[in-house]
């Protein structure tokens, strides 16, 4: 396994290019299952999760060809030859459940392993299943697999999500494009990744209205065609790298960054005293002189503060002047970075879904361990600001969601390298 070594101290200057969104790509890729014509994605991120989704789609008989060093994914599902998504692939990445809706809509049957939980929570898929049942799907749970049937095809229906779910909205949206009749998704997730998916499906011939709002209406069509679609910028990678100059000083331009993808996060950053401005090519983040101010943060579905930036924001607030209260409202166990930050001298008190962070003068470098994707990068951010050296172990978590993180940060002056633990 590899570790990342960070020597803290210096401020950062320069530009960081923002890649295509992992969480958009992971729902755009299964969309190929809806059509027998080619779907090509450009601006795709080079990540292990994308490789896992590639393997899963190929196991179903889809063709997925990675071109241009992985930035282009040329896909085709004209001869699907397997309707079962096996546990050995699904267990590696819960987004695998997103093949269920498209496969069921296209072929009228699908067998998909239940994803199981992960480090940040149990992460059930009950809302996905209820949504498909509302469209006439017959579901059976056997031996850890969902056996789904829709003999006469899915029918348009009314789906009332009891709470907001990104994945369930994506599964239902894709399935509804080929259902007979009209489907309405109420209390739908509003994330930019869902807007991006709707744009791609529309380019394939789907009839969709209301994406980005909490009510999405889909008029089913008989078949979908192919398309070429550019993956939207990754707002979580963007927010993560915006915090780099915020935590250790300097001025960094995030190429491809857009304020509309992260409005509530940018407001919070502004409240801490960090300057965020739009440039011709993206966003510029500058840490003005003086301290960062403490702020309170509550994670919410979009357009609220993203849960995927909570760990990274906590790293910044560990160095802020004053006390901040962070409330994690989306996942039941998403403070695993706190004990690791405490090893670096942070002052954090966790009670259930609430973390109280009192800023300290300086964090101290230490050996720490990544526990999940976003926690891993939070520890790297803390290492950038800490005195001395921080060694982050188990960085395979990082490879799931951040491409070339060492190159991107060293490109703006960070003292960071990846080492093999062998
Ligand atoms: C997506 O996960 C993202 N993953 C997550 O990003 C992100 O944290 C999450 O949305 C929230 O924004 C991808 O897009 C691949 P949810 P998803 O369904 O769809 C519960 C990252 O770091 N729930 O909105 O799984 C669930 O347990 C990852 O990139 C049910 O109870 O999230 C959670 O507590 C982490 N039943 C809450 O709802 C269901 O059927 C929100 O989950 C579905 C979800």
Short mmCIF file of C-alpha atoms and ligand atoms in Angstrom, two decimals:
data_model
loop_
_atom_site.label_atom_id
_atom_site.label_comp_id
_atom_site.label_asym_id
_atom_site.label_seq_id
_atom_site.Cartn_x
_atom_site.Cartn_y
_atom_site.Cartn_z
CA UNK A 1 0.00 0.00 0.00
CA UNK A 2 1.16 3.57 -0.61
CA UNK A 3 1.34 6.57 1.70
CA UNK A 4 1.49 10.27 1.00
CA UNK A 5 4.13 12.40 2.71
CA UNK A 6 3.35 16.09 3.21
CA UNK A 7 5.76 18.64 4.64
CA UNK A 8 3.75 21.60 5.86
CA UNK A 9 4.55 25.26 5.90
CA UNK A 10 4.75 27.10 2.62
CA UNK A 11 1.97 29.05 0.97
CA UNK A 12 0.67 28.03 -2.47
CA UNK A 13 0.70 29.88 -5.77
CA UNK A 14 -0.42 28.87 -9.24
CA UNK A 15 -3.19 26.97 -11.05
CA UNK A 16 -4.93 23.63 -10.48
CA UNK A 17 -7.03 22.09 -13.29
CA UNK A 18 -10.35 20.63 -12.10
CA UNK A 19 -11.32 17.26 -13.60
CA UNK A 20 -14.71 15.91 -14.63
CA UNK A 21 -17.00 14.93 -11.75
CA UNK A 22 -16.60 11.39 -10.37
CA UNK A 23 -20.20 11.41 -9.14
CA UNK A 24 -21.52 12.59 -12.50
CA UNK A 25 -19.46 10.05 -14.44
CA UNK A 26 -20.63 7.18 -12.21
CA UNK A 27 -24.24 7.82 -13.22
CA UNK A 28 -23.56 8.83 -16.84
CA UNK A 29 -21.75 5.55 -17.54
CA UNK A 30 -24.72 3.25 -16.68
CA UNK A 31 -26.86 5.43 -18.97
CA UNK A 32 -25.23 3.59 -21.88
CA UNK A 33 -27.33 0.55 -20.89
CA UNK A 34 -30.47 2.44 -21.97
CA UNK A 35 -29.55 2.50 -25.66
CA UNK A 36 -28.13 0.25 -28.37
CA UNK A 37 -26.31 3.21 -29.90
CA UNK A 38 -22.88 4.54 -28.80
CA UNK A 39 -22.62 6.92 -25.86
CA UNK A 40 -19.29 8.75 -25.58
CA UNK A 41 -18.26 10.72 -22.51
CA UNK A 42 -15.52 13.35 -22.69
CA UNK A 43 -13.78 15.12 -19.77
CA UNK A 44 -14.01 11.85 -17.82
CA UNK A 45 -11.86 11.71 -14.64
CA UNK A 46 -9.08 9.09 -14.34
CA UNK A 47 -10.08 7.33 -11.11
CA UNK A 48 -10.27 3.82 -9.70
CA UNK A 49 -14.06 4.14 -9.25
CA UNK A 50 -14.39 4.79 -12.99
CA UNK A 51 -12.32 1.68 -13.68
CA UNK A 52 -14.62 -0.30 -11.36
CA UNK A 53 -17.73 0.94 -13.19
CA UNK A 54 -16.01 0.07 -16.49
CA UNK A 55 -15.46 -3.50 -15.27
CA UNK A 56 -19.07 -3.75 -14.14
CA UNK A 57 -20.50 -2.54 -17.46
CA UNK A 58 -18.16 -4.86 -19.38
CA UNK A 59 -19.33 -7.78 -17.20
CA UNK A 60 -22.85 -7.08 -18.49
CA UNK A 61 -21.68 -7.18 -22.11
CA UNK A 62 -21.31 -3.46 -22.70
CA UNK A 63 -18.27 -2.25 -24.62
CA UNK A 64 -16.33 0.47 -22.80
CA UNK A 65 -13.18 1.79 -24.43
CA UNK A 66 -10.98 4.26 -22.62
CA UNK A 67 -9.31 6.74 -24.99
CA UNK A 68 -7.11 9.83 -24.69
CA UNK A 69 -5.45 8.66 -21.47
CA UNK A 70 -8.85 7.88 -19.92
CA UNK A 71 -10.44 11.28 -20.54
CA UNK A 72 -12.76 9.81 -23.17
CA UNK A 73 -15.01 6.79 -22.54
CA UNK A 74 -16.51 5.34 -25.74
CA UNK A 75 -19.34 3.00 -24.73
CA UNK A 76 -21.85 0.80 -26.51
CA UNK A 77 -24.49 -1.61 -25.20
CA UNK A 78 -25.79 -3.07 -28.44
CA UNK A 79 -25.24 -6.63 -27.31
CA UNK A 80 -25.73 -7.00 -23.57
CA UNK A 81 -25.26 -10.67 -22.70
CA UNK A 82 -25.55 -10.85 -18.93
CA UNK A 83 -28.27 -9.46 -16.65
CA UNK A 84 -26.46 -10.02 -13.36
CA UNK A 85 -24.26 -7.47 -11.60
CA UNK A 86 -22.16 -9.65 -9.32
CA UNK A 87 -21.33 -8.97 -5.66
CA UNK A 88 -17.57 -9.21 -6.25
CA UNK A 89 -17.69 -6.00 -8.30
CA UNK A 90 -20.68 -4.30 -6.63
CA UNK A 91 -19.16 -4.63 -3.14
CA UNK A 92 -16.22 -2.46 -4.27
CA UNK A 93 -18.40 0.51 -5.09
CA UNK A 94 -21.98 1.20 -4.03
CA UNK A 95 -22.65 3.34 -7.12
CA UNK A 96 -22.88 -0.04 -8.92
CA UNK A 97 -26.56 -0.06 -7.91
CA UNK A 98 -27.04 2.55 -10.65
CA UNK A 99 -27.07 -0.19 -13.31
CA UNK A 100 -30.35 -1.51 -11.90
CA UNK A 101 -32.75 1.11 -13.27
CA UNK A 102 -31.28 1.30 -16.78
CA UNK A 103 -30.97 -2.50 -17.17
CA UNK A 104 -34.55 -3.03 -16.00
CA UNK A 105 -35.87 -0.28 -18.27
CA UNK A 106 -34.01 -1.60 -21.33
CA UNK A 107 -34.45 -5.38 -20.94
CA UNK A 108 -37.34 -5.82 -18.51
CA UNK A 109 -35.18 -7.78 -16.05
CA UNK A 110 -32.05 -7.33 -13.94
CA UNK A 111 -30.29 -9.06 -11.06
CA UNK A 112 -28.09 -6.74 -9.03
CA UNK A 113 -26.20 -7.49 -5.84
CA UNK A 114 -27.14 -5.29 -2.90
CA UNK A 115 -24.14 -2.97 -2.40
CA UNK A 116 -23.75 -3.40 1.34
CA UNK A 117 -22.63 -0.58 3.57
CA UNK A 118 -19.35 1.29 3.67
CA UNK A 119 -17.22 3.14 6.19
CA UNK A 120 -19.49 6.19 6.38
CA UNK A 121 -22.75 4.34 6.91
CA UNK A 122 -25.18 1.50 6.23
CA UNK A 123 -26.28 3.23 3.01
CA UNK A 124 -29.39 1.15 2.19
CA UNK A 125 -31.05 1.29 -1.22
CA UNK A 126 -34.69 1.11 -0.14
CA UNK A 127 -35.56 4.38 -1.89
CA UNK A 128 -34.12 3.08 -5.18
CA UNK A 129 -36.30 -0.04 -4.93
CA UNK A 130 -39.48 1.82 -3.92
CA UNK A 131 -39.07 4.18 -6.86
CA UNK A 132 -38.79 1.30 -9.35
CA UNK A 133 -41.80 -0.43 -7.76
CA UNK A 134 -43.78 2.78 -8.28
CA UNK A 135 -43.02 2.28 -11.98
CA UNK A 136 -44.41 -1.26 -11.95
CA UNK A 137 -41.22 -3.20 -11.24
CA UNK A 138 -41.61 -6.56 -9.41
CA UNK A 139 -38.70 -6.94 -6.98
CA UNK A 140 -37.51 -9.97 -5.03
CA UNK A 141 -34.59 -9.93 -2.57
CA UNK A 142 -32.79 -13.30 -2.61
CA UNK A 143 -29.28 -14.26 -1.38
CA UNK A 144 -28.17 -10.64 -1.21
CA UNK A 145 -29.37 -9.84 -4.74
CA UNK A 146 -32.27 -7.76 -6.04
CA UNK A 147 -34.15 -9.77 -8.70
CA UNK A 148 -36.09 -7.16 -10.69
CA UNK A 149 -38.67 -7.82 -13.39
CA UNK A 150 -40.87 -5.61 -15.54
CA UNK A 151 -42.36 -8.11 -18.04
CA UNK A 152 -44.44 -5.63 -20.00
CA UNK A 153 -41.87 -2.88 -19.49
CA UNK A 154 -41.91 -0.15 -16.81
CA UNK A 155 -44.92 2.14 -16.56
CA UNK A 156 -44.85 5.86 -15.80
CA UNK A 157 -45.72 6.54 -12.15
CA UNK A 158 -45.61 9.04 -9.28
CA UNK A 159 -42.53 8.68 -7.07
CA UNK A 160 -42.61 10.51 -3.73
CA UNK A 161 -39.14 10.24 -2.13
CA UNK A 162 -39.58 10.32 1.67
CA UNK A 163 -36.20 12.05 1.83
CA UNK A 164 -33.68 13.29 -0.70
CA UNK A 165 -31.45 10.63 -2.25
CA UNK A 166 -28.99 11.39 -5.06
CA UNK A 167 -28.62 7.79 -6.21
CA UNK A 168 -32.31 6.92 -5.97
CA UNK A 169 -33.16 10.02 -8.02
CA UNK A 170 -30.58 8.98 -10.64
CA UNK A 171 -31.82 5.37 -10.82
CA UNK A 172 -35.45 6.48 -11.15
CA UNK A 173 -34.64 9.21 -13.68
CA UNK A 174 -32.82 6.78 -15.96
CA UNK A 175 -35.51 4.10 -15.64
CA UNK A 176 -38.32 6.58 -16.35
CA UNK A 177 -36.88 7.59 -19.73
CA UNK A 178 -38.07 4.29 -21.26
CA UNK A 179 -41.18 3.74 -19.10
CA UNK A 180 -44.56 3.81 -20.86
CA UNK A 181 -46.20 7.12 -19.95
CA UNK A 182 -45.28 9.96 -17.63
CA UNK A 183 -43.24 9.72 -14.41
CA UNK A 184 -43.04 12.45 -11.79
CA UNK A 185 -40.21 12.38 -9.19
CA UNK A 186 -41.17 14.44 -6.12
CA UNK A 187 -38.58 15.49 -3.49
CA UNK A 188 -35.94 14.65 -6.09
CA UNK A 189 -32.27 15.46 -5.42
CA UNK A 190 -31.10 18.71 -7.05
CA UNK A 191 -27.35 18.06 -7.31
CA UNK A 192 -25.49 19.38 -10.40
CA UNK A 193 -24.61 15.76 -11.23
CA UNK A 194 -28.32 15.06 -11.73
CA UNK A 195 -28.67 18.10 -13.97
CA UNK A 196 -25.70 16.78 -15.96
CA UNK A 197 -27.31 13.32 -16.25
CA UNK A 198 -30.59 14.86 -17.46
CA UNK A 199 -28.70 16.86 -20.09
CA UNK A 200 -27.02 13.70 -21.37
CA UNK A 201 -30.27 11.70 -21.40
CA UNK A 202 -31.98 14.53 -23.30
CA UNK A 203 -29.19 14.43 -25.89
CA UNK A 204 -30.00 10.71 -26.22
CA UNK A 205 -33.65 11.57 -26.95
CA UNK A 206 -35.21 11.50 -23.48
CA UNK A 207 -38.03 13.91 -22.61
CA UNK A 208 -37.23 15.42 -19.19
CA UNK A 209 -38.29 18.63 -17.44
CA UNK A 210 -37.47 20.12 -14.05
CA UNK A 211 -34.00 18.67 -13.37
CA UNK A 212 -32.25 20.75 -10.70
CA UNK A 213 -35.58 21.34 -8.96
CA UNK A 214 -37.20 18.93 -6.50
CA UNK A 215 -39.86 17.90 -9.06
CA UNK A 216 -38.70 16.15 -12.24
CA UNK A 217 -41.17 15.05 -14.95
CA UNK A 218 -40.19 12.43 -17.53
CA UNK A 219 -42.25 11.47 -20.58
CA UNK A 220 -41.18 7.92 -21.52
CA UNK A 221 -40.08 7.21 -25.11
CA UNK A 222 -39.80 3.90 -27.00
CA UNK A 223 -36.03 4.01 -27.41
CA UNK A 224 -33.02 6.22 -26.85
CA UNK A 225 -30.24 7.00 -29.29
CA UNK A 226 -26.56 7.71 -28.78
CA UNK A 227 -24.83 10.92 -27.74
CA UNK A 228 -21.52 12.62 -27.02
CA UNK A 229 -21.47 14.32 -23.61
CA UNK A 230 -18.86 16.27 -21.66
CA UNK A 231 -18.83 15.41 -17.94
CA UNK A 232 -19.50 18.44 -15.72
CA UNK A 233 -16.62 19.75 -13.54
CA UNK A 234 -16.14 18.01 -10.18
CA UNK A 235 -17.47 20.43 -7.54
CA UNK A 236 -16.09 18.29 -4.70
CA UNK A 237 -12.58 18.23 -6.16
CA UNK A 238 -13.03 21.98 -6.74
CA UNK A 239 -14.03 22.67 -3.12
CA UNK A 240 -11.24 20.45 -1.85
CA UNK A 241 -8.53 22.36 -3.72
CA UNK A 242 -10.09 25.73 -2.83
CA UNK A 243 -9.30 24.82 0.78
CA UNK A 244 -5.59 24.35 0.03
CA UNK A 245 -4.68 28.08 -0.20
CA UNK A 246 -7.31 28.74 2.46
CA UNK A 247 -5.54 26.53 5.01
CA UNK A 248 -1.92 27.39 4.25
CA UNK A 249 -2.02 30.79 2.55
CA UNK A 250 -1.36 31.99 -0.97
CA UNK A 251 -3.44 32.41 -4.09
CA UNK A 252 -4.57 29.58 -6.39
CA UNK A 253 -6.68 29.62 -9.57
CA UNK A 254 -8.94 26.55 -9.98
CA UNK A 255 -9.26 26.06 -13.75
CA UNK A 256 -12.78 25.04 -14.80
CA UNK A 257 -14.25 25.92 -11.41
CA UNK A 258 -17.75 27.46 -11.33
CA UNK A 259 -19.33 29.30 -8.39
CA UNK A 260 -22.84 28.00 -9.24
CA UNK A 261 -21.65 24.44 -8.47
CA UNK A 262 -20.73 25.39 -4.89
CA UNK A 263 -22.65 28.52 -3.88
CA UNK A 264 -23.26 27.57 -0.23
CA UNK A 265 -19.68 26.32 0.22
CA UNK A 266 -18.32 29.59 -1.23
CA UNK A 267 -20.54 31.58 1.15
CA UNK A 268 -19.09 29.65 4.10
CA UNK A 269 -15.55 30.17 2.84
CA UNK A 270 -16.26 33.88 2.51
CA UNK A 271 -17.55 33.93 6.11
CA UNK A 272 -14.20 32.52 7.31
CA UNK A 273 -12.47 35.46 5.63
CA UNK A 274 -11.20 33.66 2.53
CA UNK A 275 -11.58 35.56 -0.73
CA UNK A 276 -13.23 33.72 -3.66
CA UNK A 277 -13.56 35.45 -7.03
CA UNK A 278 -14.41 34.40 -10.57
CA UNK A 279 -11.73 34.59 -13.26
CA UNK A 280 -11.90 34.05 -17.02
CA UNK A 281 -10.80 30.43 -16.62
CA UNK A 282 -12.36 29.47 -13.27
CA UNK A 283 -12.18 30.58 -9.64
CA UNK A 284 -9.41 32.33 -7.72
CA UNK A 285 -9.06 31.65 -3.99
CA UNK A 286 -6.84 33.88 -1.88
CA UNK A 287 -6.15 33.84 1.81
CA UNK A 288 -6.08 37.43 2.88
CA UNK A 289 -3.75 38.37 5.74
CA UNK A 290 -4.58 37.32 9.22
CA UNK A 291 -6.53 34.47 10.70
CA UNK A 292 -9.34 32.36 9.34
CA UNK A 293 -12.53 32.90 11.31
CA UNK A 294 -14.56 30.04 12.84
CA UNK A 295 -17.96 29.30 11.23
CA UNK A 296 -20.75 26.78 11.84
CA UNK A 297 -21.51 24.22 9.12
CA UNK A 298 -24.51 21.91 8.60
CA UNK A 299 -24.43 19.44 5.72
CA UNK A 300 -27.57 19.29 3.58
CA UNK A 301 -28.68 18.07 0.15
CA UNK A 302 -27.86 20.48 -2.69
CA UNK A 303 -28.00 23.49 -2.70
CA UNK A 304 -26.95 23.22 0.96
CA UNK A 305 -23.39 22.62 2.20
CA UNK A 306 -22.14 19.35 0.61
CA UNK A 307 -21.48 16.43 2.96
CA UNK A 308 -18.57 15.48 0.67
CA UNK A 309 -16.76 18.67 1.74
CA UNK A 310 -17.42 18.36 5.48
CA UNK A 311 -14.16 16.56 6.30
CA UNK A 312 -12.10 19.00 4.26
CA UNK A 313 -13.81 22.03 5.87
CA UNK A 314 -13.14 20.57 9.29
CA UNK A 315 -9.41 20.60 8.52
CA UNK A 316 -9.60 24.33 7.79
CA UNK A 317 -11.64 25.05 10.92
CA UNK A 318 -9.07 23.24 13.06
CA UNK A 319 -6.79 26.20 12.30
CA UNK A 320 -9.46 28.94 12.57
CA UNK A 321 -9.72 31.54 15.31
CA UNK A 322 -12.62 30.54 17.54
CA UNK A 323 -14.98 27.60 17.86
CA UNK A 324 -16.97 26.04 14.98
CA UNK A 325 -19.82 23.53 15.18
CA UNK A 326 -20.15 21.06 12.30
CA UNK A 327 -23.37 19.06 11.96
CA UNK A 328 -23.31 16.02 9.64
CA UNK A 329 -26.93 15.44 8.66
CA UNK A 330 -26.52 13.12 5.67
CA UNK A 331 -24.46 10.16 6.89
CA UNK A 332 -24.43 8.50 10.29
CA UNK A 333 -20.67 7.99 10.60
CA UNK A 334 -18.76 10.64 8.74
CA UNK A 335 -16.38 12.02 11.40
CA UNK A 336 -13.68 9.32 11.15
CA UNK A 337 -11.16 11.97 10.14
CA UNK A 338 -11.61 13.67 13.56
CA UNK A 339 -9.46 11.24 15.61
CA UNK A 340 -6.73 11.48 12.96
CA UNK A 341 -6.84 15.30 13.03
CA UNK A 342 -6.66 15.14 16.84
CA UNK A 343 -3.40 13.19 16.43
CA UNK A 344 -2.15 16.30 14.64
CA UNK A 345 -3.04 18.49 17.64
CA UNK A 346 -6.56 19.52 16.61
CA UNK A 347 -9.12 20.27 19.33
CA UNK A 348 -12.29 18.44 18.27
CA UNK A 349 -15.16 17.11 20.37
CA UNK A 350 -17.51 14.68 18.59
CA UNK A 351 -20.97 13.84 19.94
CA UNK A 352 -23.12 11.82 17.53
CA UNK A 353 -23.60 13.87 14.38
CA UNK A 354 -22.08 17.03 15.84
CA UNK A 355 -18.38 17.98 15.97
CA UNK A 356 -17.22 21.03 17.93
CA UNK A 357 -13.89 22.32 16.64
CA UNK A 358 -11.81 24.87 18.53
CA UNK A 359 -9.05 26.32 16.40
CA UNK A 360 -5.42 25.86 17.45
CA UNK A 361 -2.39 28.00 16.65
CA UNK A 362 -0.64 25.32 14.64
CA UNK A 363 -1.29 21.68 13.74
CA UNK A 364 1.66 19.31 14.09
CA UNK A 365 2.66 16.79 11.45
CA UNK A 366 2.06 13.13 12.46
CA UNK A 367 1.55 9.68 10.95
CA UNK A 368 -2.21 9.36 10.26
CA UNK A 369 -4.51 6.94 8.44
CA UNK A 370 -7.07 7.54 5.72
CA UNK A 371 -10.41 5.88 6.51
CA UNK A 372 -12.52 6.94 3.54
CA UNK A 373 -12.24 8.98 0.37
CA UNK A 374 -12.96 12.46 1.71
CA UNK A 375 -11.28 11.90 5.08
CA UNK A 376 -8.05 11.05 3.25
CA UNK A 377 -7.85 14.38 1.49
CA UNK A 378 -8.83 16.24 4.67
CA UNK A 379 -5.67 14.85 6.30
CA UNK A 380 -3.57 16.01 3.35
CA UNK A 381 -5.00 19.52 3.68
CA UNK A 382 -4.18 19.50 7.40
CA UNK A 383 -0.67 18.30 6.55
CA UNK A 384 -0.18 21.25 4.20
CA UNK A 385 -0.70 23.64 7.12
CA UNK A 386 0.97 21.59 9.86
CA UNK A 387 4.44 22.08 11.28
CA UNK A 388 6.66 19.19 10.19
CA UNK A 389 5.86 16.05 8.27
CA UNK A 390 2.54 14.20 7.95
CA UNK A 391 2.38 10.67 6.56
CA UNK A 392 -1.09 9.66 5.36
CA UNK A 393 -1.40 5.86 5.06
CA UNK A 394 -3.93 3.83 3.01
CA UNK A 395 -4.16 6.33 0.19
CA UNK A 396 -5.95 3.82 -2.04
CA UNK A 397 -9.02 5.61 -0.67
CA UNK A 398 -7.72 8.77 -2.34
CA UNK A 399 -7.32 7.10 -5.75
CA UNK A 400 -11.08 6.52 -5.83
CA UNK A 401 -11.89 10.19 -6.14
CA UNK A 402 -8.83 12.37 -6.80
CA UNK A 403 -6.74 12.09 -9.93
CA UNK A 404 -3.06 13.13 -9.76
CA UNK A 405 -3.41 14.76 -6.33
CA UNK A 406 0.37 14.87 -5.76
CA UNK A 407 0.98 16.48 -9.17
CA UNK A 408 -1.83 19.00 -8.71
CA UNK A 409 -0.68 20.13 -5.26
CA UNK A 410 3.05 20.08 -5.96
CA UNK A 411 2.24 22.11 -9.09
CA UNK A 412 1.28 25.02 -6.81
CA UNK A 413 4.26 24.61 -4.50
CA UNK A 414 3.18 22.02 -1.93
CA UNK A 415 5.90 19.77 -0.52
CA UNK A 416 4.15 16.44 -1.15
CA UNK A 417 5.15 13.03 -2.47
CA UNK A 418 3.72 9.53 -2.75
CA UNK A 419 5.79 6.68 -1.30
CA UNK A 420 5.36 2.93 -1.34
CA UNK A 421 5.01 1.34 2.08
CA UNK A 422 6.77 -1.85 0.96
C1 LIG B 1 -24.14 10.16 -3.50
O1 LIG B 1 -24.24 8.97 -2.74
C2 LIG B 1 -22.65 10.39 -3.70
N1 LIG B 1 -22.06 9.26 -4.41
C3 LIG B 1 -21.98 10.55 -2.33
O2 LIG B 1 -20.61 10.85 -2.56
C4 LIG B 1 -22.62 11.73 -1.61
O3 LIG B 1 -22.05 11.86 -0.32
C5 LIG B 1 -24.13 11.50 -1.49
O4 LIG B 1 -24.70 11.28 -2.80
C6 LIG B 1 -24.85 12.67 -0.84
O5 LIG B 1 -24.62 13.83 -1.59
C7 LIG B 1 -22.24 9.17 -5.75
O6 LIG B 1 -22.87 10.00 -6.36
C8 LIG B 1 -21.60 8.00 -6.42
P1 LIG B 1 -27.83 9.44 -1.07
P2 LIG B 1 -25.69 8.27 -2.54
O7 LIG B 1 -28.65 8.36 -1.67
O8 LIG B 1 -26.49 8.42 -3.76
C9 LIG B 1 -29.60 7.36 2.80
C10 LIG B 1 -18.28 10.62 -2.33
O9 LIG B 1 -17.54 10.87 -1.38
N2 LIG B 1 -30.30 6.48 1.84
O10 LIG B 1 -28.13 10.85 -1.39
O11 LIG B 1 -25.46 6.93 -2.00
C11 LIG B 1 -28.10 7.18 2.75
O12 LIG B 1 -27.69 6.13 3.58
C12 LIG B 1 -19.62 9.92 -2.08
O13 LIG B 1 -18.06 10.92 -3.52
C13 LIG B 1 -31.26 5.58 2.31
O14 LIG B 1 -31.49 5.49 3.51
O15 LIG B 1 -26.29 9.18 -1.38
C14 LIG B 1 -27.60 8.53 3.24
O16 LIG B 1 -27.63 8.54 4.66
C15 LIG B 1 -19.80 9.54 -0.63
N3 LIG B 1 -31.91 4.79 1.43
C16 LIG B 1 -28.66 9.51 2.70
O17 LIG B 1 -29.82 8.72 2.42
C17 LIG B 1 -31.69 4.87 0.08
O18 LIG B 1 -32.34 4.14 -0.69
C18 LIG B 1 -28.26 10.22 1.42
O19 LIG B 1 -27.82 9.23 0.53
C19 LIG B 1 -30.72 5.79 -0.40
C20 LIG B 1 -30.05 6.59 0.51
#
